[in-house]
Coordinates of C-alpha atoms and ligand atoms in Angstrom, one line a residue:
M822 CA -65.7 -43.6 -92.2
D823 CA -62.2 -44.7 -91.4
K824 CA -60.9 -48.1 -90.3
L825 CA -57.7 -49.3 -88.7
I826 CA -55.7 -52.2 -90.0
I827 CA -53.4 -53.9 -87.5
E828 CA -50.8 -56.7 -88.2
G829 CA -50.4 -58.1 -84.6
G830 CA -47.6 -59.9 -82.8
V831 CA -45.0 -57.1 -82.5
P832 CA -43.7 -56.3 -79.0
L833 CA -44.0 -52.6 -78.6
T834 CA -40.8 -50.8 -77.4
G835 CA -39.9 -47.1 -77.1
S836 CA -41.5 -44.1 -75.5
I837 CA -44.9 -42.4 -75.8
D838 CA -45.9 -38.9 -74.8
I839 CA -49.2 -38.8 -72.9
S840 CA -51.7 -36.2 -74.1
G841 CA -53.8 -33.9 -72.1
S842 CA -56.9 -35.4 -70.4
K843 CA -60.1 -35.4 -72.5
N844 CA -62.3 -35.7 -69.4
A845 CA -60.6 -32.8 -67.7
A846 CA -60.4 -30.6 -70.8
L847 CA -64.1 -30.9 -71.5
P848 CA -65.5 -29.5 -68.2
I849 CA -62.7 -26.9 -68.0
L850 CA -63.7 -25.6 -71.5
F851 CA -67.3 -25.2 -70.4
A852 CA -66.1 -23.6 -67.2
A853 CA -64.5 -20.9 -69.2
I854 CA -68.0 -19.6 -69.9
L855 CA -68.1 -18.5 -66.2
S856 CA -65.3 -16.1 -66.6
G857 CA -66.0 -12.6 -67.9
E858 CA -62.4 -12.4 -69.3
P859 CA -60.4 -14.4 -71.9
V860 CA -59.2 -17.8 -70.7
R861 CA -56.1 -19.4 -72.2
L862 CA -55.9 -23.2 -71.9
C863 CA -53.0 -25.5 -72.9
N864 CA -52.3 -29.2 -73.1
I865 CA -55.7 -29.6 -74.8
P866 CA -55.8 -32.9 -76.7
N867 CA -56.7 -32.8 -80.5
L868 CA -59.9 -34.9 -80.3
R869 CA -63.3 -35.0 -81.9
D870 CA -65.0 -34.2 -78.6
I871 CA -62.8 -31.2 -78.0
H872 CA -63.7 -29.8 -81.4
T873 CA -67.4 -30.5 -80.8
T874 CA -67.1 -28.6 -77.5
L875 CA -65.3 -25.7 -79.3
S876 CA -68.1 -25.5 -81.9
L877 CA -70.7 -25.5 -79.1
L878 CA -68.8 -22.7 -77.2
N879 CA -68.8 -20.7 -80.4
L880 CA -72.6 -21.2 -80.7
L881 CA -73.1 -20.1 -77.2
G882 CA -71.3 -16.8 -77.8
C883 CA -67.8 -17.7 -76.6
P884 CA -65.5 -17.4 -79.7
C885 CA -62.6 -19.9 -79.4
E886 CA -60.3 -21.8 -81.6
Y887 CA -57.8 -24.6 -81.4
D888 CA -54.1 -24.0 -82.1
E889 CA -51.5 -26.8 -81.4
G890 CA -52.9 -27.8 -78.1
R891 CA -53.8 -24.3 -77.1
V892 CA -57.3 -22.8 -76.9
T893 CA -58.2 -19.2 -76.0
V894 CA -61.9 -18.8 -74.9
T895 CA -63.2 -15.2 -75.1
P896 CA -66.7 -15.1 -73.4
G897 CA -69.0 -12.7 -75.2
E898 CA -72.7 -12.0 -75.2
L899 CA -73.9 -15.5 -74.1
L900 CA -76.7 -17.4 -75.9
P901 CA -78.6 -20.1 -74.0
E902 CA -79.1 -22.8 -76.6
A903 CA -77.2 -26.2 -76.9
P904 CA -78.8 -27.8 -80.0
Y905 CA -79.8 -31.5 -80.2
D906 CA -77.6 -32.4 -83.3
M907 CA -74.6 -31.3 -81.2
V908 CA -75.6 -32.8 -77.8
R909 CA -76.5 -36.1 -79.3
T910 CA -72.9 -36.5 -80.6
M911 CA -71.5 -35.6 -77.2
R912 CA -73.3 -36.1 -73.9
A913 CA -70.8 -34.0 -72.1
S914 CA -72.5 -31.0 -73.7
V915 CA -74.9 -31.1 -70.7
L916 CA -71.9 -29.5 -68.8
C917 CA -73.0 -26.1 -70.3
L918 CA -76.1 -26.2 -68.1
G919 CA -74.5 -25.0 -64.9
P920 CA -72.4 -22.3 -66.4
L921 CA -75.2 -20.8 -68.4
L922 CA -77.6 -20.7 -65.5
A923 CA -74.9 -19.1 -63.4
R924 CA -74.1 -16.5 -66.0
I925 CA -77.3 -15.6 -67.7
G926 CA -80.0 -17.4 -65.7
Q927 CA -81.3 -19.4 -68.6
A928 CA -80.4 -22.5 -70.7
R929 CA -82.1 -24.6 -73.4
V930 CA -80.1 -27.8 -73.7
A931 CA -81.1 -30.8 -75.6
L932 CA -81.7 -33.7 -73.1
P933 CA -78.8 -36.1 -73.9
G934 CA -80.2 -39.5 -75.0
G935 CA -78.7 -42.7 -73.8
C936 CA -75.6 -44.1 -75.4
A937 CA -74.0 -47.4 -76.1
I938 CA -72.9 -47.9 -72.5
G939 CA -76.1 -47.0 -70.8
A940 CA -79.1 -44.7 -70.2
R941 CA -76.8 -42.1 -68.4
P942 CA -79.5 -40.0 -67.0
V943 CA -78.9 -36.4 -65.8
D944 CA -81.4 -36.3 -62.9
Q945 CA -78.7 -35.6 -60.4
H946 CA -77.6 -32.5 -62.3
L947 CA -81.2 -31.2 -62.4
K948 CA -82.0 -32.1 -58.8
G949 CA -78.9 -30.2 -57.6
L950 CA -79.6 -27.1 -59.7
E951 CA -83.2 -27.0 -58.6
L952 CA -82.0 -26.9 -55.0
M953 CA -80.0 -23.9 -56.0
G954 CA -83.1 -22.1 -57.4
A955 CA -83.3 -23.3 -61.0
R956 CA -86.6 -24.4 -62.5
F957 CA -86.7 -26.8 -65.4
E958 CA -89.3 -28.1 -67.9
L959 CA -88.9 -30.6 -70.6
E960 CA -90.1 -29.4 -74.2
Q961 CA -89.6 -31.3 -77.3
G962 CA -86.6 -33.1 -76.0
Y963 CA -84.9 -30.0 -74.6
I964 CA -84.4 -29.1 -71.0
L965 CA -85.5 -25.5 -70.4
G966 CA -83.8 -24.1 -67.4
R967 CA -84.4 -20.7 -65.7
C968 CA -83.4 -19.0 -62.5
R969 CA -83.3 -15.4 -61.2
K970 CA -80.0 -15.9 -59.4
L971 CA -78.6 -19.3 -58.2
H972 CA -78.1 -19.5 -54.4
G973 CA -76.0 -21.8 -52.4
A974 CA -77.5 -25.2 -51.2
R975 CA -76.5 -28.4 -49.4
I976 CA -76.7 -31.1 -52.1
T977 CA -76.3 -34.8 -51.6
F978 CA -75.9 -36.9 -54.7
D979 CA -77.6 -40.4 -54.8
M980 CA -74.4 -41.7 -56.2
P981 CA -70.9 -40.2 -57.1
T982 CA -71.4 -38.6 -60.4
V983 CA -68.6 -37.0 -62.3
G984 CA -70.6 -34.8 -64.5
G985 CA -73.1 -34.0 -61.8
T986 CA -70.4 -32.9 -59.5
E987 CA -68.8 -30.8 -62.3
N988 CA -72.0 -29.1 -63.2
L989 CA -72.9 -28.2 -59.7
L990 CA -69.3 -27.1 -58.9
M991 CA -69.5 -24.6 -61.8
A992 CA -72.9 -23.4 -60.9
A993 CA -71.9 -22.9 -57.2
A994 CA -68.8 -20.9 -58.0
L995 CA -71.0 -17.9 -59.0
A996 CA -74.0 -18.6 -56.8
E997 CA -75.1 -16.4 -53.9
G998 CA -73.9 -17.9 -50.7
D999 CA -72.3 -21.2 -49.7
T1000 CA -72.8 -24.7 -51.3
V1001 CA -71.9 -28.1 -50.0
L1002 CA -71.7 -31.1 -52.3
E1003 CA -72.0 -34.4 -50.4
N1004 CA -71.2 -37.8 -51.9
A1005 CA -69.3 -35.8 -54.6
A1006 CA -67.2 -37.6 -57.2
R1007 CA -63.5 -37.7 -56.3
E1008 CA -62.1 -38.2 -59.9
P1009 CA -58.9 -36.4 -60.6
E1010 CA -60.7 -34.6 -63.6
V1011 CA -63.1 -33.1 -61.1
T1012 CA -60.1 -31.9 -59.0
D1013 CA -58.5 -30.4 -62.1
L1014 CA -61.7 -28.5 -62.8
A1015 CA -61.8 -27.2 -59.2
N1016 CA -58.2 -26.2 -59.5
F1017 CA -59.0 -24.3 -62.7
L1018 CA -61.9 -22.5 -61.0
I1019 CA -59.7 -21.6 -58.0
A1020 CA -57.2 -20.1 -60.4
C1021 CA -59.9 -18.0 -61.7
G1022 CA -60.7 -16.9 -58.2
A1023 CA -63.3 -19.3 -57.1
R1024 CA -63.5 -20.2 -53.4
I1025 CA -63.6 -24.1 -53.2
E1026 CA -62.3 -26.6 -50.7
G1027 CA -62.4 -30.4 -50.4
Q1028 CA -61.9 -31.1 -54.0
G1029 CA -60.9 -34.8 -54.3
T1030 CA -62.9 -35.8 -51.3
S1031 CA -66.6 -36.7 -51.2
R1032 CA -67.5 -33.4 -49.6
I1033 CA -66.8 -30.1 -51.4
Y1034 CA -67.4 -26.6 -50.1
V1035 CA -67.9 -23.7 -52.4
S1036 CA -68.5 -20.0 -51.4
G1037 CA -70.0 -18.3 -54.4
I1038 CA -68.5 -15.0 -55.6
N1039 CA -69.7 -12.4 -58.1
S1040 CA -67.3 -12.9 -61.0
L1041 CA -64.3 -14.9 -62.1
R1042 CA -61.2 -13.6 -63.8
G1043 CA -59.5 -14.8 -66.9
V1044 CA -56.5 -17.2 -66.4
E1045 CA -53.9 -19.3 -68.2
Y1046 CA -54.2 -23.0 -67.2
S1047 CA -52.7 -26.3 -68.3
V1048 CA -54.9 -29.4 -68.2
M1049 CA -53.8 -32.6 -66.4
P1050 CA -52.5 -35.5 -68.4
D1051 CA -54.9 -38.3 -69.5
R1052 CA -54.8 -41.2 -67.0
I1053 CA -57.0 -43.4 -69.1
E1054 CA -54.8 -42.9 -72.3
A1055 CA -51.9 -43.8 -70.1
G1056 CA -53.6 -46.9 -68.6
T1057 CA -54.4 -47.9 -72.2
F1058 CA -50.8 -47.9 -73.2
L1059 CA -49.7 -49.6 -70.0
A1060 CA -52.0 -52.4 -71.1
A1061 CA -50.5 -52.4 -74.6
A1062 CA -47.0 -53.1 -73.1
G1063 CA -48.5 -56.0 -71.2
L1064 CA -50.4 -57.5 -74.1
T1065 CA -47.5 -57.3 -76.6
G1066 CA -44.8 -58.4 -74.2
G1067 CA -42.9 -55.1 -74.9
E1068 CA -41.4 -52.3 -72.9
L1069 CA -42.9 -48.8 -73.0
L1070 CA -41.8 -45.5 -71.3
L1071 CA -44.9 -43.3 -70.9
R1072 CA -43.7 -39.7 -70.7
G1073 CA -46.0 -37.4 -68.6
C1074 CA -48.0 -40.4 -67.2
P1075 CA -50.0 -39.4 -64.1
V1076 CA -48.9 -41.9 -61.4
N1077 CA -50.9 -41.1 -58.3
E1078 CA -54.1 -40.8 -60.4
L1079 CA -53.5 -44.3 -61.8
E1080 CA -52.7 -46.1 -58.6
S1081 CA -55.6 -48.7 -58.7
V1082 CA -54.7 -49.5 -62.3
I1083 CA -50.9 -49.8 -61.7
L1084 CA -51.6 -52.1 -58.6
K1085 CA -53.9 -54.3 -60.7
L1086 CA -51.3 -54.6 -63.6
R1087 CA -48.5 -55.4 -61.1
D1088 CA -50.9 -58.1 -59.6
M1089 CA -51.1 -59.6 -63.1
G1090 CA -47.3 -59.7 -63.2
M1091 CA -46.3 -56.6 -65.1
D1092 CA -43.1 -54.7 -64.1
I1093 CA -44.2 -51.0 -63.7
D1094 CA -41.5 -48.6 -62.4
V1095 CA -41.9 -44.9 -61.8
L1096 CA -38.7 -43.1 -63.2
P1097 CA -37.8 -39.4 -63.3
D1098 CA -38.7 -39.1 -67.0
G1099 CA -41.8 -41.3 -66.9
V1100 CA -43.4 -44.6 -66.1
L1101 CA -41.7 -47.7 -67.5
A1102 CA -43.9 -50.7 -68.1
K1103 CA -42.6 -54.0 -69.2
C1104 CA -43.8 -57.6 -69.3
A1105 CA -41.0 -60.1 -68.8
R1106 CA -43.1 -63.1 -67.8
P1107 CA -46.5 -64.6 -68.6
L1108 CA -49.3 -62.6 -67.0
R1109 CA -52.0 -64.1 -64.8
C1110 CA -55.8 -63.2 -64.6
V1111 CA -57.1 -61.2 -61.7
D1112 CA -60.6 -60.2 -60.5
V1113 CA -61.6 -56.6 -61.3
K1114 CA -64.5 -54.5 -60.0
T1115 CA -65.1 -51.1 -61.4
E1116 CA -65.7 -48.4 -58.8
P1117 CA -65.9 -44.6 -58.4
Y1118 CA -62.4 -43.0 -57.9
P1119 CA -60.1 -44.1 -56.2
G1120 CA -61.4 -47.5 -57.1
F1121 CA -60.6 -49.2 -60.4
P1122 CA -61.9 -46.9 -63.2
T1123 CA -64.8 -48.1 -65.4
D1124 CA -62.9 -46.4 -68.4
M1125 CA -60.1 -49.0 -68.0
Q1126 CA -62.5 -52.0 -67.8
A1127 CA -62.5 -53.0 -71.5
Q1128 CA -58.7 -52.5 -71.7
I1129 CA -57.8 -54.8 -68.7
M1130 CA -60.3 -57.3 -70.0
A1131 CA -58.3 -57.4 -73.3
L1132 CA -55.1 -57.9 -71.3
M1133 CA -56.7 -60.9 -69.4
C1134 CA -57.6 -62.7 -72.6
L1135 CA -54.0 -63.8 -73.0
A1136 CA -53.2 -64.2 -69.3
E1137 CA -53.0 -67.5 -67.4
G1138 CA -55.9 -68.7 -65.3
A1139 CA -59.3 -67.1 -65.1
G1140 CA -60.7 -63.7 -63.6
V1141 CA -64.0 -62.1 -63.0
V1142 CA -64.7 -58.6 -64.3
E1143 CA -67.5 -56.8 -62.6
E1144 CA -68.9 -53.5 -64.2
R1145 CA -70.5 -51.6 -61.5
I1146 CA -70.9 -48.2 -62.9
F1147 CA -72.6 -48.6 -66.3
E1148 CA -75.4 -51.1 -67.2
N1149 CA -74.1 -52.0 -70.7
R1150 CA -70.3 -51.7 -70.9
F1151 CA -69.5 -55.1 -72.3
M1152 CA -69.9 -54.3 -75.9
H1153 CA -66.3 -55.2 -76.6
V1154 CA -66.7 -58.8 -75.3
L1155 CA -68.4 -60.4 -78.4
E1156 CA -65.8 -58.8 -80.6
L1157 CA -63.0 -60.1 -78.4
V1158 CA -64.6 -63.6 -78.6
R1159 CA -64.6 -63.4 -82.4
M1160 CA -60.9 -63.1 -82.1
G1161 CA -60.6 -66.3 -80.0
A1162 CA -61.1 -64.9 -76.5
D1163 CA -62.9 -67.1 -73.9
I1164 CA -65.3 -64.7 -72.1
R1165 CA -68.7 -65.6 -70.6
I1166 CA -71.1 -62.8 -69.6
S1167 CA -73.6 -63.1 -66.7
G1168 CA -75.4 -59.9 -66.0
H1169 CA -72.8 -57.3 -64.9
T1170 CA -69.9 -59.8 -64.6
A1171 CA -67.8 -61.4 -67.2
L1172 CA -65.7 -64.5 -66.6
V1173 CA -62.4 -64.3 -68.6
R1174 CA -60.4 -67.5 -69.2
G1175 CA -57.0 -66.9 -70.6
V1176 CA -56.2 -68.5 -74.0
R1177 CA -52.9 -69.1 -75.6
R1178 CA -53.5 -66.8 -78.7
L1179 CA -55.9 -64.5 -80.3
T1180 CA -56.4 -64.3 -84.1
G1181 CA -56.9 -61.2 -86.1
A1182 CA -60.5 -60.6 -87.5
P1183 CA -62.7 -57.9 -88.9
V1184 CA -64.3 -56.2 -85.8
M1185 CA -66.6 -53.4 -85.0
A1186 CA -66.0 -50.5 -82.6
S1187 CA -69.1 -49.6 -80.6
D1188 CA -67.9 -47.1 -78.0
L1189 CA -64.7 -45.2 -77.1
R1190 CA -63.2 -47.7 -74.7
A1191 CA -64.4 -50.8 -76.3
S1192 CA -62.6 -49.5 -79.5
A1193 CA -59.4 -49.2 -77.4
S1194 CA -59.7 -52.8 -76.3
L1195 CA -60.0 -54.1 -79.8
V1196 CA -56.9 -52.1 -80.8
L1197 CA -55.1 -53.8 -77.9
A1198 CA -56.3 -57.2 -78.8
G1199 CA -55.3 -56.5 -82.5
L1200 CA -51.8 -55.6 -81.4
A1201 CA -51.3 -59.0 -79.7
A1202 CA -53.3 -61.2 -82.2
G1203 CA -51.7 -63.3 -84.9
G1204 CA -52.7 -62.1 -88.4
T1205 CA -54.6 -59.0 -89.4
T1206 CA -57.3 -57.2 -87.5
E1207 CA -59.5 -54.7 -89.2
I1208 CA -61.4 -52.3 -86.9
R1209 CA -64.3 -50.4 -88.4
R1210 CA -66.2 -47.3 -87.1
I1211 CA -63.1 -45.9 -85.4
Y1212 CA -64.8 -42.5 -85.1
H1213 CA -65.5 -43.8 -81.6
L1214 CA -61.7 -44.1 -81.0
D1215 CA -61.1 -40.6 -82.4
R1216 CA -63.3 -39.1 -79.7
G1217 CA -60.8 -39.9 -77.0
Y1218 CA -57.4 -40.9 -78.3
E1219 CA -55.1 -38.4 -79.9
K1220 CA -53.1 -39.7 -83.0
I1221 CA -53.3 -43.3 -81.6
E1222 CA -52.0 -45.1 -84.7
A1223 CA -49.1 -42.6 -85.0
K1224 CA -48.2 -43.1 -81.3
L1225 CA -48.4 -46.8 -81.6
A1226 CA -46.5 -47.0 -85.0
R1227 CA -43.6 -45.0 -83.4
V1228 CA -43.1 -47.8 -80.8
G1229 CA -43.2 -50.6 -83.5
A1230 CA -46.9 -51.4 -84.1
R1231 CA -47.8 -52.4 -87.7
I1232 CA -51.0 -50.3 -87.8
R1233 CA -52.5 -48.0 -90.5
R1234 CA -55.7 -46.0 -91.1
E1235 CA -57.6 -46.5 -94.3
K1236 CA -60.9 -45.0 -95.6
E1237 CA -63.7 -47.5 -95.3
Ligands
EPZ1232 C1 -67.8 -39.4 -66.8 O1 -69.1 -39.6 -67.3 C2 -66.8 -39.6 -67.9 N1 -67.1 -38.7 -69.1 C3 -67.0 -41.1 -68.4 O2 -66.0 -41.3 -69.4 C4 -66.8 -42.0 -67.2 O3 -66.9 -43.3 -67.6 C5 -67.7 -41.7 -66.1 O4 -67.6 -40.2 -65.8 C6 -67.5 -42.5 -64.8 O5 -66.2 -42.3 -64.4 C7 -66.6 -37.4 -69.0 O6 -66.0 -37.0 -68.0 C8 -66.8 -36.6 -70.2 P1 -71.2 -40.2 -64.1 P2 -70.5 -39.1 -66.6 O7 -72.2 -39.1 -64.0 O8 -70.2 -37.9 -65.9 C9 -75.3 -42.5 -63.0 C10 -65.0 -42.0 -71.4 O9 -64.9 -43.2 -71.8 N2 -75.9 -41.1 -63.0 O10 -70.1 -40.3 -63.1 O11 -71.6 -39.1 -67.6 C11 -74.8 -43.0 -64.4 O12 -75.9 -43.5 -65.1 C12 -66.3 -41.6 -70.7 O13 -64.1 -41.1 -71.4 C13 -77.3 -41.1 -62.7 O14 -77.9 -42.0 -62.5 O15 -70.6 -40.3 -65.6 C14 -73.7 -43.9 -64.1 O16 -74.3 -45.2 -63.8 C15 -67.4 -42.7 -70.8 N3 -77.8 -39.8 -62.8 C16 -73.1 -43.3 -62.8 O17 -74.1 -42.4 -62.3 C17 -77.1 -38.7 -63.1 O18 -77.7 -37.5 -63.0 C18 -71.8 -42.6 -63.0 O19 -72.1 -41.7 -64.1 C19 -75.7 -38.8 -63.3 C20 -75.1 -40.0 -63.3

């Protein structure tokens, strides 16, 4: 396993190119199963989760390979099984459920277990697919799904679920008749998936709102499509500029999709300007703590909670961070405290009091965004920070140490 070694205290200055979005690329790769023709995707980030997905697509009968950010998926004779040892490493594998049922009327997908940040059930996915005519049973930890032909339905989610909306969107694209998704997730990655499906010929309206209409059609054509940039990677680097007191130009940074994050960072005192060639973030004065509540889009994203908490550790005053989406997404807190942060957890809220400095320490990554917050803290801390188990980080950040080193960070990867 690898680890990252960071010598903190260097203000980051320069420009960083934002990669394609992991959370848009994953559902779009699974959606390629729906097309009967080759699909060419670009701006696909070089990440562990992407390669896990490509391995699964190959297993399902859709030969594909990765070449410099480009992937061609050639749907063949589809097979129904997503094995446990693949699903357990990546929960998003459950997104093959809708496409398989839509294309071949059967699926055998390992039930994704919980993960570090919560139980993360898939009941909303199954409920919606059952309303469309699928029948499920659970056998030895696998979801067995069958249907003659999916039909349209009116589906109201108990809560806005990104994966649930994506699974049902893909299933509805090829179902018989019309589907309405109520209380749908509005995340930009869901919209990107809908735009990809529309490019393949799907009839979808309302994407980006909480009510999405789909009129099912018989087949989808092949297409060439470029995936949106990663708003969470961009938000993470905005926080890096704030924490190190530097100045970073983020090329290809999605602005509208990051509005809630940019507003919060400006509230903290950062200067963030939208320029023709990117977003310029700088931190010319001491930051101040703010209160943050994570919400479904367009609210403040849960995937930026750990990163803004790291930023608040060195800001003036105190702020309350409330995690409203997942039940256990404070795994980064105790590691930040080991670096000198003053954070008190009470249930789903954390009280952060800014301190004058953080000190480097050996710390342990636990999940993707917690790892990112430890990298941010290490960049600002005095001394050396050693971050173990960074395979979590490699799931969602493309070449992060190279990108950071290019703007002045003293960071290197070593074999543990
Ligand atoms: C997606 O996960 C993202 N992953 C997550 O990003 C992100 O944190 C999350 O959406 C919320 O924005 C991908 O897109 C691959 P949900 P997902 O279904 O779809 C509950 C990262 O760091 N729920 O929107 O799994 C669930 O427990 C990852 O990149 C049910 O109860 O999230 C949670 O409390 C982490 N039943 C809430 O809904 C269901 O059937 C939101 O989950 C489905 C969800």
